[in-house]
Amino acid sequence: MKVYKPPMGWNTWNTFARNIDEKLVMESADKLVETGLAECGYNYIVIDDCWALKQRDENGKLVPDPEKFPSGMKHLSDYIHSKGLKFGMYSCCGTLTCAGYPGSYQHEFDDAKSFADWGVDLLKYDYCFRPTTIPPEILYRRMSIALKNCGRDILFSACSCGFDDTREWIGTTGSHMWRTTDDIYDSWESLKKLSKVGLENAKYGGISRFADMDMLIVGMYGKGNVGLGGCTFEEYKTHFSLWALLNSPLMIGCDIRNMDEDTKKILMNKEVIAINQDEESNVPFDARIINSPYDDDIFVYAKMLSNGDYAIGFFNFTDEKTNEWQTHFTLEKLGLDEATGKTLLMKELWTGETERVENGIVRFKLEPHTCKLYRASVIDK
Ligand code: GLA
């Protein structure tokens, strides 16, 4: 059986949108390896929208823009593969892509064949300009079955942005990851909005079918296509921690040719990545016993890990410091009640600090916009 973990990599869209070419893609592939990002697990290089000519050729095939990609897609994919990386591309279930390039509607099998010929390993599949007379699940099944029959393993990344109750039908489409919301922007408000929706959708994910909270904005600092005001280091850390805990794919969106040390520190925290890449992809659950009605933007979620540990994350998306009851969890909620004789030894994955849980409960105050993310192992009391 083919089992995927949340896909990790880099995608052109957040920073570059239509300003893409083979030089950028090759340089980014080089950087993914040189910086050590690839070694951390980021192994997909994904070209998003705006790579094609506006017209198909006389045989109805998609044509890569020769000005942007003069050596062609096979050459580019060979280059990416030679670095030990994987190659992702983009299309759409409608007549046009979101940026107005040809979509795959009624060309699904031909386009899947082109992607296979080009050595593609992942296809992101968008939701614009679609014929509304056809149910969306059918449009996604079309491309999915085409990919599964194209002669190459191609990971199918559905991007219907949570619209039309995506979570109710996406499991029938054979997709491996699926977007829960419309687009992310590089601002705290955007993170806050996407986080809530991500939490609502986490339980609809599972092994090889990951709820995709959209590409990361870590390290963008307001620059590029989706750059708005930008976020602070602490805010990017909160963002990355939540995406990791909720099994979201981790697709970098900043310019990895120019990352500062803070950005590397976040993206390359191997212990946080291990929480995301855990083999069982278990569903995270609310670890608090009581929730105050006023703490809509405060979350404490735990996820069981395959080696018998727990990942536990505390998130404060409000502008106030939390009180201790807003940021607490109990051992009982984790299946470790008094009678088990067990407790937890917790390690915070950003500071390395450890603490032992006494009296069955952990409570503390959390600064605004910050988080704490722990790996906790079960020990005797
Ligand atoms: C949609 C998607 C984005 C990006 C653009 C490209 O908005 O949600 O992630 O792929 O299309 O046009």
Coordinates of C-alpha atoms and ligand atoms in Angstrom, one line a residue:
M1 CA 0.0 0.0 0.0
K2 CA 1.2 3.5 -0.8
V3 CA 1.1 5.6 2.3
Y4 CA 1.9 9.3 2.1
K5 CA 2.8 11.7 4.9
P6 CA 1.9 15.3 4.7
P7 CA 3.7 16.5 1.6
M8 CA 6.5 19.0 2.2
G9 CA 8.2 21.3 -0.3
W10 CA 8.3 24.7 -1.9
N11 CA 5.7 26.3 -4.2
T12 CA 6.1 29.4 -6.5
W13 CA 2.8 31.0 -5.9
N14 CA 3.0 32.9 -2.5
T15 CA 6.0 35.0 -3.5
F16 CA 6.2 34.9 -7.3
A17 CA 2.8 34.3 -8.8
R18 CA 3.2 34.9 -12.6
N19 CA 6.8 36.0 -12.4
I20 CA 8.2 32.5 -12.7
D21 CA 10.8 30.9 -15.0
E22 CA 13.1 28.0 -15.2
K23 CA 16.0 29.9 -13.7
L24 CA 14.0 30.7 -10.6
V25 CA 12.8 27.1 -10.3
M26 CA 16.3 25.6 -10.7
E27 CA 17.8 28.1 -8.3
S28 CA 15.2 27.2 -5.8
A29 CA 15.8 23.5 -6.3
D30 CA 19.5 24.2 -5.6
K31 CA 18.7 26.1 -2.5
L32 CA 16.3 23.5 -1.2
V33 CA 19.3 21.1 -1.1
E34 CA 22.1 23.6 -0.1
T35 CA 20.3 25.0 2.8
G36 CA 19.4 21.6 4.3
L37 CA 15.7 22.1 3.8
A38 CA 15.6 19.0 1.6
E39 CA 17.3 16.9 4.3
C40 CA 14.5 18.1 6.7
G41 CA 11.9 16.6 4.3
Y42 CA 11.0 19.4 2.0
N43 CA 11.3 17.5 -1.3
Y44 CA 8.7 18.8 -3.7
I45 CA 9.4 21.8 -6.0
V46 CA 6.0 22.9 -7.3
I47 CA 5.3 25.3 -10.2
D48 CA 1.9 26.9 -9.5
D49 CA -0.3 28.8 -12.0
C50 CA 1.0 30.8 -15.0
W51 CA 3.4 28.3 -16.5
A52 CA 1.6 27.7 -19.8
L53 CA 0.8 29.5 -23.0
K54 CA -2.8 30.8 -23.2
Q55 CA -3.5 28.5 -26.1
R56 CA -3.2 24.7 -26.4
D57 CA -1.4 23.4 -29.4
E58 CA -3.1 22.0 -32.6
N59 CA -3.4 18.6 -30.9
G60 CA -5.1 20.1 -27.8
K61 CA -2.0 19.8 -25.6
L62 CA -0.9 22.2 -22.9
V63 CA 2.2 24.1 -23.9
P64 CA 4.7 25.4 -21.4
D65 CA 5.5 29.1 -22.1
P66 CA 8.8 29.0 -24.1
E67 CA 9.9 32.4 -22.8
K68 CA 9.6 31.2 -19.2
F69 CA 10.6 27.6 -19.7
P70 CA 12.8 27.6 -22.8
S71 CA 14.3 24.1 -22.1
G72 CA 10.8 22.6 -21.6
M73 CA 9.3 20.8 -18.6
K74 CA 11.0 17.4 -19.1
H75 CA 14.4 19.1 -18.9
L76 CA 13.3 20.9 -15.7
S77 CA 11.9 17.8 -14.1
D78 CA 15.2 15.9 -14.9
Y79 CA 17.1 18.7 -13.2
I80 CA 14.9 18.5 -10.2
H81 CA 15.1 14.7 -10.0
S82 CA 18.8 14.8 -10.4
K83 CA 18.9 16.7 -7.1
G84 CA 16.9 14.0 -5.4
L85 CA 13.8 16.1 -5.4
K86 CA 10.3 15.7 -6.8
F87 CA 8.5 17.8 -9.3
G88 CA 5.0 19.3 -8.9
M89 CA 2.8 21.2 -11.4
Y90 CA -0.6 22.9 -11.4
S91 CA -3.8 22.8 -13.4
C92 CA -7.5 23.4 -12.8
C93 CA -10.8 21.5 -13.1
G94 CA -12.4 24.3 -15.0
T95 CA -12.0 25.7 -18.5
L96 CA -9.3 28.1 -17.3
T97 CA -7.0 28.3 -14.3
C98 CA -7.6 30.9 -11.7
A99 CA -5.1 33.2 -13.5
G100 CA -6.7 32.6 -16.9
Y101 CA -4.5 30.0 -18.5
P102 CA -6.0 26.8 -20.0
G103 CA -7.7 24.5 -17.5
S104 CA -8.0 20.7 -17.8
Y105 CA -11.8 20.5 -18.2
Q106 CA -12.5 17.8 -20.8
H107 CA -8.8 17.4 -21.4
E108 CA -8.2 15.4 -18.2
F109 CA -6.7 12.2 -19.7
D110 CA -4.5 14.1 -22.3
D111 CA -3.2 16.5 -19.6
A112 CA -2.5 13.6 -17.2
K113 CA -0.4 12.0 -20.0
S114 CA 1.5 15.3 -20.6
F115 CA 2.2 15.5 -16.8
A116 CA 3.4 11.9 -16.8
D117 CA 5.6 12.5 -19.9
W118 CA 7.2 15.5 -18.2
G119 CA 8.0 13.5 -15.1
V120 CA 5.6 15.2 -12.8
D121 CA 5.2 13.8 -9.2
L122 CA 2.4 16.0 -7.8
L123 CA -0.5 17.9 -9.4
K124 CA -2.2 20.8 -7.7
Y125 CA -5.7 21.0 -9.1
D126 CA -7.7 24.2 -8.7
Y127 CA -11.4 25.2 -8.7
C128 CA -11.8 28.2 -11.0
F129 CA -14.0 28.5 -14.1
R130 CA -15.6 25.2 -13.6
P131 CA -18.9 24.2 -15.2
T132 CA -21.3 24.4 -12.3
T133 CA -23.7 21.9 -13.9
I134 CA -21.2 19.1 -13.0
P135 CA -20.8 18.3 -9.3
P136 CA -17.3 19.1 -8.1
E137 CA -16.6 15.6 -6.9
I138 CA -17.0 14.4 -10.5
L139 CA -14.6 16.9 -11.8
Y140 CA -12.0 15.8 -9.2
R141 CA -12.7 12.1 -9.8
R142 CA -12.1 12.7 -13.5
M143 CA -8.6 14.0 -13.0
S144 CA -7.8 11.6 -10.2
I145 CA -8.7 8.6 -12.3
A146 CA -6.8 10.0 -15.2
L147 CA -3.7 10.4 -13.0
K148 CA -4.1 7.0 -11.5
N149 CA -4.0 5.6 -15.1
C150 CA -1.3 7.8 -16.5
G151 CA 1.5 5.3 -15.9
R152 CA 3.3 7.4 -13.2
D153 CA 2.7 7.9 -9.5
I154 CA 1.4 11.4 -9.2
L155 CA 0.3 12.8 -5.9
F156 CA -3.1 14.6 -6.3
S157 CA -3.4 17.9 -4.5
A158 CA -7.0 19.1 -4.7
C159 CA -7.5 22.8 -4.3
S160 CA -11.2 23.5 -4.1
C161 CA -10.6 25.8 -1.1
G162 CA -13.2 24.2 1.1
F163 CA -16.0 25.4 -1.1
D164 CA -19.2 23.4 -1.7
D165 CA -18.7 21.2 1.4
T166 CA -15.4 19.8 0.1
R167 CA -14.8 17.8 3.2
E168 CA -18.0 15.8 2.6
W169 CA -17.0 14.5 -0.8
I170 CA -13.2 14.8 -1.1
G171 CA -12.7 11.3 0.3
T172 CA -14.4 9.9 -2.7
T173 CA -12.0 11.5 -5.2
G174 CA -8.8 9.7 -4.5
S175 CA -7.0 13.0 -3.7
H176 CA -4.1 12.9 -1.2
M177 CA -4.4 16.5 0.1
W178 CA -7.2 19.0 -0.1
R179 CA -7.4 22.7 0.6
T180 CA -9.6 23.7 3.5
T181 CA -9.9 27.5 2.8
D182 CA -9.4 30.1 0.2
D183 CA -6.0 31.7 -0.1
I184 CA -3.6 32.5 2.7
Y185 CA -2.1 36.1 3.0
D186 CA 0.9 37.1 4.8
S187 CA -0.9 38.7 7.8
W188 CA -1.9 37.8 11.3
E189 CA -5.6 38.2 10.4
S190 CA -5.3 35.6 7.7
L191 CA -3.5 33.1 9.9
K192 CA -6.2 33.6 12.5
K193 CA -9.0 32.9 10.0
L194 CA -7.3 29.9 8.5
S195 CA -6.4 28.4 11.8
K196 CA -10.0 28.2 12.9
V197 CA -11.1 26.6 9.7
G198 CA -8.2 24.2 9.9
L199 CA -9.2 23.1 13.4
E200 CA -12.8 22.5 12.2
N201 CA -11.5 20.4 9.3
A202 CA -8.7 18.4 11.1
K203 CA -11.0 15.5 11.9
Y204 CA -11.7 15.0 8.2
G205 CA -8.1 14.3 7.4
G206 CA -6.3 11.0 7.8
I207 CA -3.6 8.9 6.4
S208 CA -2.8 9.8 2.8
R209 CA -5.6 12.5 2.7
F210 CA -4.4 15.6 4.4
A211 CA -6.4 18.7 5.2
D212 CA -4.3 21.4 3.5
M213 CA -4.4 24.7 5.4
D214 CA -2.6 26.4 2.4
M215 CA 1.1 27.1 1.8
L216 CA 3.3 28.6 4.5
I217 CA 3.9 32.3 4.8
V218 CA 6.9 31.8 7.2
G219 CA 9.7 34.2 6.2
M220 CA 7.7 36.3 3.7
Y221 CA 7.8 39.4 5.9
G222 CA 5.2 41.1 3.7
K223 CA 7.1 40.6 0.4
G224 CA 5.7 39.0 -2.7
N225 CA 2.4 38.0 -4.2
V226 CA 0.4 37.3 -1.1
G227 CA 2.5 39.6 1.1
L228 CA 0.3 42.0 3.1
G229 CA 1.7 43.4 6.3
G230 CA 3.8 40.4 7.1
C231 CA 4.1 38.8 10.5
T232 CA 6.6 38.7 13.4
F233 CA 8.9 35.8 14.2
E234 CA 6.6 34.7 17.0
E235 CA 3.6 34.8 14.7
Y236 CA 5.3 32.7 12.1
K237 CA 6.3 30.2 14.8
T238 CA 2.7 30.0 15.9
H239 CA 1.6 29.4 12.3
F240 CA 4.2 26.7 11.6
S241 CA 3.5 24.9 14.9
L242 CA -0.3 24.7 14.2
W243 CA 0.2 23.6 10.6
A244 CA 2.6 20.9 11.9
L245 CA 0.3 19.7 14.7
L246 CA -2.8 19.5 12.4
N247 CA -1.1 17.3 9.8
S248 CA -1.2 20.0 7.2
P249 CA 1.1 19.7 4.2
L250 CA 4.1 22.0 4.7
M251 CA 4.7 23.9 1.4
I252 CA 7.1 26.8 1.8
G253 CA 6.0 30.0 0.1
C254 CA 8.8 32.4 0.8
D255 CA 11.9 33.1 -1.5
I256 CA 14.2 30.3 -0.2
R257 CA 17.1 31.9 -2.1
N258 CA 17.0 34.7 0.5
M259 CA 16.0 33.4 3.9
D260 CA 17.1 34.9 7.1
E261 CA 18.3 32.9 10.1
D262 CA 14.9 33.2 11.9
T263 CA 13.1 31.7 8.9
K264 CA 15.5 28.8 8.8
K265 CA 15.1 28.3 12.5
I266 CA 11.4 27.9 12.1
L267 CA 11.3 25.9 8.9
M268 CA 14.1 23.6 9.9
N269 CA 13.0 22.6 13.4
K270 CA 13.3 18.9 13.0
E271 CA 11.4 18.0 16.2
V272 CA 8.4 20.1 15.0
I273 CA 8.6 18.5 11.6
A274 CA 8.6 15.1 13.2
I275 CA 5.2 15.9 14.8
N276 CA 3.9 16.7 11.4
Q277 CA 5.4 13.7 9.7
D278 CA 4.3 11.1 12.3
E279 CA 3.4 7.8 10.6
E280 CA -0.1 7.5 12.0
S281 CA -1.4 11.0 11.1
N282 CA -3.8 10.8 14.1
V283 CA -6.5 13.3 14.4
P284 CA -5.7 16.1 16.9
F285 CA -8.3 16.7 19.7
D286 CA -9.2 19.4 22.1
A287 CA -7.2 18.6 25.3
R288 CA -9.0 21.0 27.7
I289 CA -11.6 19.8 30.2
I290 CA -13.5 23.1 30.2
N291 CA -13.7 25.8 27.6
S292 CA -14.7 29.3 28.5
P293 CA -17.2 30.8 26.0
Y294 CA -14.8 33.8 25.4
D295 CA -11.8 31.9 24.2
D296 CA -12.7 31.2 20.6
D297 CA -9.2 32.0 19.5
I298 CA -7.4 30.0 22.1
F299 CA -6.7 26.4 21.4
V300 CA -5.1 23.5 23.2
Y301 CA -4.8 20.4 21.0
A302 CA -3.2 17.1 21.5
K303 CA -2.3 14.4 18.9
M304 CA -1.3 10.9 19.7
L305 CA 2.0 9.9 18.1
S306 CA 2.9 6.5 16.7
N307 CA 5.7 5.8 19.3
G308 CA 3.4 6.3 22.3
D309 CA 4.2 10.0 22.9
Y310 CA 1.8 12.9 22.5
A311 CA 2.2 16.2 20.7
I312 CA 0.5 19.0 22.6
G313 CA 0.1 22.5 21.3
F314 CA -1.1 25.7 23.1
F315 CA -2.1 28.6 20.8
N316 CA -3.1 32.1 21.7
F317 CA -4.6 33.8 18.7
T318 CA -6.0 36.7 20.8
D319 CA -4.4 40.0 21.6
E320 CA -4.5 39.4 25.4
K321 CA -2.4 37.2 27.7
T322 CA -4.4 34.1 28.5
N323 CA -5.5 33.1 32.0
E324 CA -4.6 29.7 33.3
W325 CA -7.9 28.1 32.5
Q326 CA -7.8 29.1 28.9
T327 CA -4.5 27.4 28.4
H328 CA -4.6 24.1 30.3
F329 CA -4.9 20.4 29.6
T330 CA -5.6 17.4 31.8
L331 CA -4.0 14.0 31.7
E332 CA -7.5 12.5 32.0
K333 CA -8.4 13.8 28.6
L334 CA -5.4 12.1 27.2
G335 CA -6.3 8.7 28.6
L336 CA -3.9 9.0 31.5
D337 CA -6.1 9.3 34.5
E338 CA -5.0 8.9 38.1
A339 CA -5.5 5.1 38.2
T340 CA -3.0 4.5 35.4
G341 CA -0.1 5.6 37.7
K342 CA 1.4 7.4 34.7
T343 CA 2.2 11.0 34.0
L344 CA 4.0 13.0 31.2
L345 CA 7.5 14.3 30.8
M346 CA 7.1 17.2 28.4
K347 CA 9.6 18.9 26.1
E348 CA 8.9 22.3 24.6
L349 CA 10.1 22.1 21.0
W350 CA 11.1 25.7 20.5
T351 CA 12.9 26.3 23.8
G352 CA 14.0 22.7 24.7
E353 CA 12.7 23.2 28.2
T354 CA 11.3 20.1 29.9
E355 CA 8.7 19.7 32.7
R356 CA 7.0 16.9 34.5
V357 CA 3.3 17.0 34.8
E358 CA 2.2 17.0 38.5
N359 CA -1.3 16.6 39.8
G360 CA -2.8 15.6 36.4
I361 CA -3.1 19.1 35.0
V362 CA -0.9 21.7 33.2
R363 CA -1.8 25.3 33.4
F364 CA 0.0 28.5 32.4
K365 CA -0.4 31.9 30.9
L366 CA 0.4 32.4 27.3
E367 CA 1.4 35.7 25.7
P368 CA -0.7 37.1 22.8
H369 CA 0.0 35.6 19.3
T370 CA 2.3 32.9 20.8
C371 CA 2.3 29.2 21.2
K372 CA 4.0 26.4 23.0
L373 CA 4.4 23.0 21.3
Y374 CA 5.4 20.0 23.3
R375 CA 6.4 16.4 22.7
A376 CA 5.4 14.5 25.8
S377 CA 6.4 11.0 26.8
V378 CA 4.6 8.7 29.2
I379 CA 6.4 8.0 32.4
D380 CA 5.7 6.4 35.8
K381 CA 4.3 8.8 38.4
Ligands
GLA1 C1 -6.0 29.9 -6.4 C2 -5.3 29.0 -5.4 C3 -3.9 29.5 -5.1 C4 -3.1 29.6 -6.4 C5 -3.9 30.5 -7.4 C6 -3.2 30.5 -8.8 O1 -6.3 31.1 -5.9 O2 -6.0 28.9 -4.2 O3 -3.2 28.7 -4.2 O4 -2.9 28.4 -6.9 O5 -5.2 30.0 -7.6 O6 -4.0 31.2 -9.7

